[in-house]
CSV table of C-alpha atoms and ligand atoms in Angstrom, one decimal:
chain,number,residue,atom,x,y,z
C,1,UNK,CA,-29.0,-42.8,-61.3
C,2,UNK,CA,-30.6,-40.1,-58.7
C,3,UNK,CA,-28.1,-37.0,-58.6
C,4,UNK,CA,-26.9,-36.8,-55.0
C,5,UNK,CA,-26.2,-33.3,-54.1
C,6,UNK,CA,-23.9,-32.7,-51.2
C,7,UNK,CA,-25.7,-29.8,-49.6
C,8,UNK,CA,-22.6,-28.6,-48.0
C,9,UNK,CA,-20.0,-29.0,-50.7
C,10,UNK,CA,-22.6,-27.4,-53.1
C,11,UNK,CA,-22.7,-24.3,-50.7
C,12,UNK,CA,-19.1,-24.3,-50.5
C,13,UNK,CA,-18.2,-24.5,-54.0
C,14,UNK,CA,-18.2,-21.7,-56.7
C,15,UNK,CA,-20.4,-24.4,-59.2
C,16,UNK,CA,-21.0,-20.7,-61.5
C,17,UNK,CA,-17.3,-20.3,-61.8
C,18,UNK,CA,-17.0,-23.7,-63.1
C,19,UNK,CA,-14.2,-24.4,-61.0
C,20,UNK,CA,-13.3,-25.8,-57.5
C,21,UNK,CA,-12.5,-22.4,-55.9
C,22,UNK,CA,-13.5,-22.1,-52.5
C,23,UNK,CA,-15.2,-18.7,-52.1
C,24,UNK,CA,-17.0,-19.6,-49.0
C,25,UNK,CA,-13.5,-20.1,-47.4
C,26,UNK,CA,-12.0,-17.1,-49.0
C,27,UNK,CA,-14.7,-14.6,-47.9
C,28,UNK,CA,-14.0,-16.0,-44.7
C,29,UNK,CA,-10.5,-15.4,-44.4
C,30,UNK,CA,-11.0,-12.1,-45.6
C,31,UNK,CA,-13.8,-11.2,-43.3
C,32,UNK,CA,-11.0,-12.3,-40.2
C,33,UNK,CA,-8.6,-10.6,-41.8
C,34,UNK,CA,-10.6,-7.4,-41.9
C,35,UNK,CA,-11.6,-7.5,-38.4
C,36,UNK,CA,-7.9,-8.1,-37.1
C,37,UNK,CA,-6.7,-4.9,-39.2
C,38,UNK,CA,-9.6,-3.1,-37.7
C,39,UNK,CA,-7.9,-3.4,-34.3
C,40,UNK,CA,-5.1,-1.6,-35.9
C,41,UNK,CA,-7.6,1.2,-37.4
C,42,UNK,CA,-9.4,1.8,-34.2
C,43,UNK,CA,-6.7,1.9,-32.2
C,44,UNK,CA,-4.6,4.8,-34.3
C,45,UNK,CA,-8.1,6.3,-35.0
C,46,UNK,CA,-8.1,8.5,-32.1
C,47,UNK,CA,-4.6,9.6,-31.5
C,48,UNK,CA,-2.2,11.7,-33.6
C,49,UNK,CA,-1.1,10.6,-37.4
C,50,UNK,CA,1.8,11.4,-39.7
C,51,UNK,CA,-0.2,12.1,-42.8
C,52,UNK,CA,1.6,12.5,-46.1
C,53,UNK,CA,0.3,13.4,-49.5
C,54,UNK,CA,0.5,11.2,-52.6
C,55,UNK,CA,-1.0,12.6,-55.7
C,56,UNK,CA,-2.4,16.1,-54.0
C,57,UNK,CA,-3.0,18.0,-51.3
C,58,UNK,CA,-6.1,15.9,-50.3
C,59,UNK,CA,-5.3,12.7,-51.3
C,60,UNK,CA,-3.5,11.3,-48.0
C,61,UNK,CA,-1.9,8.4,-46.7
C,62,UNK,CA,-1.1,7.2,-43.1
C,63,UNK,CA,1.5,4.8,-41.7
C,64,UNK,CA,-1.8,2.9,-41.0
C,65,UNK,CA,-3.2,2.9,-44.8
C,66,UNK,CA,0.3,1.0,-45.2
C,67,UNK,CA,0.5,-1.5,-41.8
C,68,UNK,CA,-3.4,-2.8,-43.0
C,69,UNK,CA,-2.2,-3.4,-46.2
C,70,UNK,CA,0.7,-5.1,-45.6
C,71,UNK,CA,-1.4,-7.2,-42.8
C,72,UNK,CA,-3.9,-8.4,-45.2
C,73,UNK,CA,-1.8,-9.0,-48.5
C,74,UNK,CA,1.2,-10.9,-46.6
C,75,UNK,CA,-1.4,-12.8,-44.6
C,76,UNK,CA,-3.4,-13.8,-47.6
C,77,UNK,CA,-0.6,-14.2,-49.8
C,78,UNK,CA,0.9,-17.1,-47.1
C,79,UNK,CA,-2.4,-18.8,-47.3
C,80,UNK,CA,-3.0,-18.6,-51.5
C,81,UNK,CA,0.4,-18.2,-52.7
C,82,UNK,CA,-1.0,-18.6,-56.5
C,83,UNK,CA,-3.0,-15.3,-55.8
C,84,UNK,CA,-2.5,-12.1,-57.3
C,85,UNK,CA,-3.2,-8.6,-55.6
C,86,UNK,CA,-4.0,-5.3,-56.4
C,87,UNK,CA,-3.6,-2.9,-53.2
C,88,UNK,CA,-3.9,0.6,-53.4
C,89,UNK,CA,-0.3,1.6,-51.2
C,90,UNK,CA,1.3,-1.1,-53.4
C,91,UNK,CA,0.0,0.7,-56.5
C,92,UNK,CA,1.1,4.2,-55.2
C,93,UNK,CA,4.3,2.8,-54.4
C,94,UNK,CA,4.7,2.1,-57.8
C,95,UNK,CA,3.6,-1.7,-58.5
C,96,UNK,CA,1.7,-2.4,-61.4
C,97,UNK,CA,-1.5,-2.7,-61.2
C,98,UNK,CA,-2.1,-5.7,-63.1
C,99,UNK,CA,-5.8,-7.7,-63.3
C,100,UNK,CA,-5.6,-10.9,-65.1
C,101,UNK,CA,-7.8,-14.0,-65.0
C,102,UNK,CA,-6.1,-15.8,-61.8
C,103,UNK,CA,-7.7,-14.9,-58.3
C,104,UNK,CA,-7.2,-11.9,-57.7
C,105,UNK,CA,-7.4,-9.9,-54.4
C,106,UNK,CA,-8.5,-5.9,-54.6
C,107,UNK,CA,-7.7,-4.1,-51.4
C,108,UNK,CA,-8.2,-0.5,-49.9
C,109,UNK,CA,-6.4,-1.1,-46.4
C,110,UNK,CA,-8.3,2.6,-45.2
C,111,UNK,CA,-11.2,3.5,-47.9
C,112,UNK,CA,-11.6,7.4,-46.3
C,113,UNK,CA,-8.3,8.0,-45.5
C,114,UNK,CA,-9.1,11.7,-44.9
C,115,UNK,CA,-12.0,10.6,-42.4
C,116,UNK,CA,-9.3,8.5,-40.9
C,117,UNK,CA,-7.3,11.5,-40.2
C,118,UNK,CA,-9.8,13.8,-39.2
C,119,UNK,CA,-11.6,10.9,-36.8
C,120,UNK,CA,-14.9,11.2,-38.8
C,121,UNK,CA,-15.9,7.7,-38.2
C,122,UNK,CA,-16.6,6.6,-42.1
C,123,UNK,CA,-14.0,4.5,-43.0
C,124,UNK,CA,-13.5,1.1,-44.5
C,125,UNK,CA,-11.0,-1.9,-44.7
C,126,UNK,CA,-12.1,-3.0,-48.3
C,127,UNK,CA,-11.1,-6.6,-49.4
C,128,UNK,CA,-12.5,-7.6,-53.2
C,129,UNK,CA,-11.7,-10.4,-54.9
C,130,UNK,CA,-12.0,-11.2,-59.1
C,131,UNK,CA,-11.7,-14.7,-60.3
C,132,UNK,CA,-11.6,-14.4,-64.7
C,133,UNK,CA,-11.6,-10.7,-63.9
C,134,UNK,CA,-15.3,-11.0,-62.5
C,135,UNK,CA,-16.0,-9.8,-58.4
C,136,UNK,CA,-17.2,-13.0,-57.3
C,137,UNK,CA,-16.9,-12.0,-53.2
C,138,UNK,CA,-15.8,-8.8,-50.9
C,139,UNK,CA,-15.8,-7.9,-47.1
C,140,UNK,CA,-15.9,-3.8,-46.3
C,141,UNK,CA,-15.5,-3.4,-43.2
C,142,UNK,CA,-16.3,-0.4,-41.1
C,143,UNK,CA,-14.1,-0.4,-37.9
C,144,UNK,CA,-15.5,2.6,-35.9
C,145,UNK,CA,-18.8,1.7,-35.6
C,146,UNK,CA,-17.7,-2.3,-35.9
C,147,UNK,CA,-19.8,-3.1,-39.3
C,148,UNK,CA,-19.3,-6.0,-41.3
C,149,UNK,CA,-20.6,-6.0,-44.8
C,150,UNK,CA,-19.9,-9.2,-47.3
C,151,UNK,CA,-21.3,-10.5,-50.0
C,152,UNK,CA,-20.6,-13.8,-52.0
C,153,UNK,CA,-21.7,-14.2,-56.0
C,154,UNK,CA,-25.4,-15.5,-55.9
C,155,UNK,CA,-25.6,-15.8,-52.0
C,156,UNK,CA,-27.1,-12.4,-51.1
C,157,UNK,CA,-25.4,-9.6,-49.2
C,158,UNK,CA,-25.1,-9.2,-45.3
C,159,UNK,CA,-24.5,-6.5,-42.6
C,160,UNK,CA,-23.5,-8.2,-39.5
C,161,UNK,CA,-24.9,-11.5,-40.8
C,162,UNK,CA,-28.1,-10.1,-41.4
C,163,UNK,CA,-29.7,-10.0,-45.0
C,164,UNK,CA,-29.4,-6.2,-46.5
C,165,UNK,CA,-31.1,-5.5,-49.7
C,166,UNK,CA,-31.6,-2.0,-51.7
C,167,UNK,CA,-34.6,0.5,-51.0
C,168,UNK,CA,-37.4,-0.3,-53.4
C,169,UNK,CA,-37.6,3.6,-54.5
C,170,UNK,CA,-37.5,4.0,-57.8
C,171,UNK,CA,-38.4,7.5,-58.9
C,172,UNK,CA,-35.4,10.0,-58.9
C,173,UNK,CA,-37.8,12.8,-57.7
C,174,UNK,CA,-38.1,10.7,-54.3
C,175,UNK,CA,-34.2,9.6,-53.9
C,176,UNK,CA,-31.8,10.8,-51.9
C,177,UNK,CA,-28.6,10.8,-53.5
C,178,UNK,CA,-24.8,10.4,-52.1
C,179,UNK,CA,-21.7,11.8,-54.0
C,180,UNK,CA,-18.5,13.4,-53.0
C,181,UNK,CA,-17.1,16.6,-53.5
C,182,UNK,CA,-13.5,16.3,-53.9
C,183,UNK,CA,-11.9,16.9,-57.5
C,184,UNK,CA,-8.2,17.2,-58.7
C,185,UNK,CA,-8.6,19.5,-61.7
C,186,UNK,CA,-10.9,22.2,-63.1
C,187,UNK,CA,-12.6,20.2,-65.5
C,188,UNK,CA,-13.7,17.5,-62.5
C,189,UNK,CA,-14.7,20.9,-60.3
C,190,UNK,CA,-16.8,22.1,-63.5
C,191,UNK,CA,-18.4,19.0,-64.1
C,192,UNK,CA,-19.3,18.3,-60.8
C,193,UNK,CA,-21.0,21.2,-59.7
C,194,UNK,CA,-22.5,21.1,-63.1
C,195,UNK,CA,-23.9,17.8,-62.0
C,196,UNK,CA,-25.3,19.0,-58.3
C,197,UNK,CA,-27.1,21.5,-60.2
C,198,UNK,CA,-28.6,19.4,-62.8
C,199,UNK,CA,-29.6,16.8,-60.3
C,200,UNK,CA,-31.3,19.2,-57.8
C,201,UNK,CA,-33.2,21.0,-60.4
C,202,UNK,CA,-34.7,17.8,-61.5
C,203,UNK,CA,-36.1,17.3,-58.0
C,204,UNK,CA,-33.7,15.0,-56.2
C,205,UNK,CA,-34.2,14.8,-52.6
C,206,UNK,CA,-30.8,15.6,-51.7
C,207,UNK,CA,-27.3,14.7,-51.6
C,208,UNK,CA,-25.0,12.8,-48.8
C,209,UNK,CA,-21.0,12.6,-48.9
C,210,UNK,CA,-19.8,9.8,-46.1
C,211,UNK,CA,-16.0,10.4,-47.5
C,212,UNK,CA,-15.8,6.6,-48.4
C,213,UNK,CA,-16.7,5.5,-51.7
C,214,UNK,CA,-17.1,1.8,-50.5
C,215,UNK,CA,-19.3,3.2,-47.4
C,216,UNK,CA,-21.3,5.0,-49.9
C,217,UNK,CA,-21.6,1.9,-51.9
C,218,UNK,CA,-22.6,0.0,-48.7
C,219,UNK,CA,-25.3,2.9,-48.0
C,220,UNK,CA,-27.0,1.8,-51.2
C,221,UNK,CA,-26.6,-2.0,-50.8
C,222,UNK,CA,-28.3,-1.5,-47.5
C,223,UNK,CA,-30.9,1.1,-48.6
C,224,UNK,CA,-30.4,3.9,-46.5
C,225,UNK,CA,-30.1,5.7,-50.2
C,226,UNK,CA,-31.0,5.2,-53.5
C,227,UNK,CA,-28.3,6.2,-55.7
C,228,UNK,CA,-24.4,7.0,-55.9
C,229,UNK,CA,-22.3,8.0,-58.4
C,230,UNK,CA,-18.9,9.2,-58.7
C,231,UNK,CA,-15.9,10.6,-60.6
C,232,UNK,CA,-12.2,10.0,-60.1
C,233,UNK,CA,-12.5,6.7,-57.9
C,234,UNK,CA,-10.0,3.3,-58.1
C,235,UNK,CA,-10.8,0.1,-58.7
C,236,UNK,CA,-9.9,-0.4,-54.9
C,237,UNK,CA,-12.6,2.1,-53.6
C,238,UNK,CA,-15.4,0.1,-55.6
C,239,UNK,CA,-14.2,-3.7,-56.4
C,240,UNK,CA,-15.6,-5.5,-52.8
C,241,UNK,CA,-18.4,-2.6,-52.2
C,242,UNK,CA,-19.8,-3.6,-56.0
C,243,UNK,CA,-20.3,-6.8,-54.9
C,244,UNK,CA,-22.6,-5.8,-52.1
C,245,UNK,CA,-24.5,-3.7,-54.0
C,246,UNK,CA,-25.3,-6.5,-57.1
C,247,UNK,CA,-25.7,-9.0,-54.4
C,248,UNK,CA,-28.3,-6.6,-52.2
C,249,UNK,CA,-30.2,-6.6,-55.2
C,250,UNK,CA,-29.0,-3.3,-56.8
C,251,UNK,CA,-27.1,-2.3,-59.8
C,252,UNK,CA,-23.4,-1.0,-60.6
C,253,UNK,CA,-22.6,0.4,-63.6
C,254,UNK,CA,-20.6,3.3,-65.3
C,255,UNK,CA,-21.7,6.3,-65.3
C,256,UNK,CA,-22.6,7.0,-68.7
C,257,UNK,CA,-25.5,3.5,-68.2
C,258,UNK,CA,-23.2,0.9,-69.4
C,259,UNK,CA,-21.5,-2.0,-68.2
C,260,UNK,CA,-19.4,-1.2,-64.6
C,261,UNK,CA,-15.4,-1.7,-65.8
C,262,UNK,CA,-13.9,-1.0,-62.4
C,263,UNK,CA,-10.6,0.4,-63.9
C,264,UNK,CA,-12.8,3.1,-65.9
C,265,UNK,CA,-12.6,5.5,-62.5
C,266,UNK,CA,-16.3,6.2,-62.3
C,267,UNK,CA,-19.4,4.7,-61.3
C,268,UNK,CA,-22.7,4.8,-60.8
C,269,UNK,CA,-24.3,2.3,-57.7
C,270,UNK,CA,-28.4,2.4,-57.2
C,271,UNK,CA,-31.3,0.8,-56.0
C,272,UNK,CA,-32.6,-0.3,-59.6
C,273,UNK,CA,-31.6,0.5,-63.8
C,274,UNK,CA,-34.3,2.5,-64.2
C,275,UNK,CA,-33.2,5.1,-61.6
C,276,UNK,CA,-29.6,4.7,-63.6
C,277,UNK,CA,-31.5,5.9,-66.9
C,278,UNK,CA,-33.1,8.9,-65.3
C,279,UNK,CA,-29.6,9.9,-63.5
C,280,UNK,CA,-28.1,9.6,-67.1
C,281,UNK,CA,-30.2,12.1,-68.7
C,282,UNK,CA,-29.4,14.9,-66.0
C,283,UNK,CA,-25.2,14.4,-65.9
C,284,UNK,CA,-22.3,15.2,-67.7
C,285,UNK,CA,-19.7,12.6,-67.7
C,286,UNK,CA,-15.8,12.5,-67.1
C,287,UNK,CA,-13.5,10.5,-68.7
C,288,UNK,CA,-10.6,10.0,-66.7
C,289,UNK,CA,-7.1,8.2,-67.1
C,290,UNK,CA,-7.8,4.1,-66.3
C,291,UNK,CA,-6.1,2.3,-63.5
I,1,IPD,C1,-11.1,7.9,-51.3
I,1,IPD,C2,-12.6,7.8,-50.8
I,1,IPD,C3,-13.4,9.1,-51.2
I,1,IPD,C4,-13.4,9.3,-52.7
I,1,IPD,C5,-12.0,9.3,-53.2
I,1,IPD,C6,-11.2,8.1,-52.8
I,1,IPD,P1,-9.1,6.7,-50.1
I,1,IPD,O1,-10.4,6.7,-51.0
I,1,IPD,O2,-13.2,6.7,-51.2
I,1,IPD,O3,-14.7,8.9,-50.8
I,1,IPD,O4,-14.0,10.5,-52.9
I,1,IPD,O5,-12.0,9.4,-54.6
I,1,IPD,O6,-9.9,8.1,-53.3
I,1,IPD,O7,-8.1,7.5,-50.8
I,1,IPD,O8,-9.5,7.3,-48.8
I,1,IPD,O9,-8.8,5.2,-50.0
């Protein structure tokens, strides 16, 4: 008998995942989400904030970071009550941050908290989600300037609905590079401007800092830059972004060239492998406590 495929169900339908998830839909509720706890964003963005520190000086937190994300996890937790979440407040606050095989959603309610606070208009609601402890969908969404990336396993990666892919530049000596120049100890100080050193002497174009890792991420996906690395970053910052990147045609992985675990606290996000091989051979490398 003739298969009949049901074009739309097929679309809908996670078929990789071998299971009847609806991915489609979730993205979508996500991406609604998102753009309903941008209104929140933009409209604290330009007026004063109580700002409080969590782990330093410079890693900050505002009354918005915790409104968004108890928008979007009570919101999605009504509608998928057999989910599981990891959000970055709820992790500070001392939940555990637990990944497992069930669906599981990975949320930065203000990825760029600082720019947040200082109105430098970077900043991104960042909505992941893992089925089996693989990113199989995410929404980052950038308030200020109203830009809404996505990307769903196998079905390509968006800006505004339009297709986004990766620059096709491949040789480090013509890249431009993004990183960021915050550290928490000594060691991460030391290795980092090791690192810009090393990298510039080789002949890198130059380095960018947007003060979001997921903006970054999306920088790459969307190939306004070739490569970004980083040390010291959650599984929050990178688990929807990664997504866009992979799905934009690009690569994530750790830093050291390896497979991307997103609870290691590093990665590396670029425009093709090879340009990950080169980076390699120029960097020192970080290891930092896991999520
Ligand atoms: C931070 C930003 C920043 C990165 C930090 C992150 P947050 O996220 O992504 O670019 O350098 O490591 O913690 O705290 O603003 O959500």
């Amino acid at each position: 008998m003739a298969c009949h495929i049901n074009a739309h169900a097929s679309f809908n339908k996670d078929i990789n995942m071998g299971s009847d998830y609806n991915i489609e839909e979730f993205i979508k509720t996500a991406e609604e989400l998102a753009r309903e706890a941008g209104v929140l964003v933009r409209d604290a963005y330009k007026k004063d904030k109580a700002v409080e520190s969590k782990s330093c000086a410079v890693d900050l937190v505002t009354e918005t970071d915790t409104k968004v994300e108890e928008l979007l996890i009570s919101r999605l937790r009504k509608k998928y009550p057999t989910h599981k979440f990891i959000g970055e407040e709820s992790t500070v606050s001392g939940e555990p941050c637990l990944w497992t095989d069930d669906p599981t959603w990975i949320i930065d309610p203000v990825d760029g908290t600082m720019n947040f606070v200082h109105s430098f208009p970077f900043v991104g609601i960042c909505i992941g989600l893992s089925i089996k402890k693989e990113i199989v969908g995410g929404v980052v969404y950038n308030p200020i300037y109203d830009e809404m990336f996505q990307a769903i396993k196998g079905k390509g990666a968006f800006c505004n609905n339009k297709p986004i892919k990766v620059s096709s530049q491949n040789d480090l000596k013509l890249s431009l590079f993004i990183t960021e120049v915050g550290f928490n100890s000594q060691e991460m100080l030391d290795v980092k401007v090791a690192n810009y050193k090393s990298l510039l002497e080789a002949g890198i174009r130059g380095f960018r800092s947007l003060g979001s890792a997921a903006l970054n991420m999306c920088h790459i996906a969307r190939g306004s830059a070739e490569l970004y690395y980083e040390y010291g970053i959650h599984c929050w910052d990178m688990a929807a972004a990664s997504i866009i990147v992979t799905e934009a045609g690009g690569v994530v992985m750790d830093t050291t060239g390896g497979p991307l675990d997103i609870m290691n606290r590093r990665c590396v996000a670029a425009s093709s492998g090879s340009l990950v091989k080169e980076f390699t051979k120029h960097v020192k490398h970080l290891q930092l406590q896991r999520d």
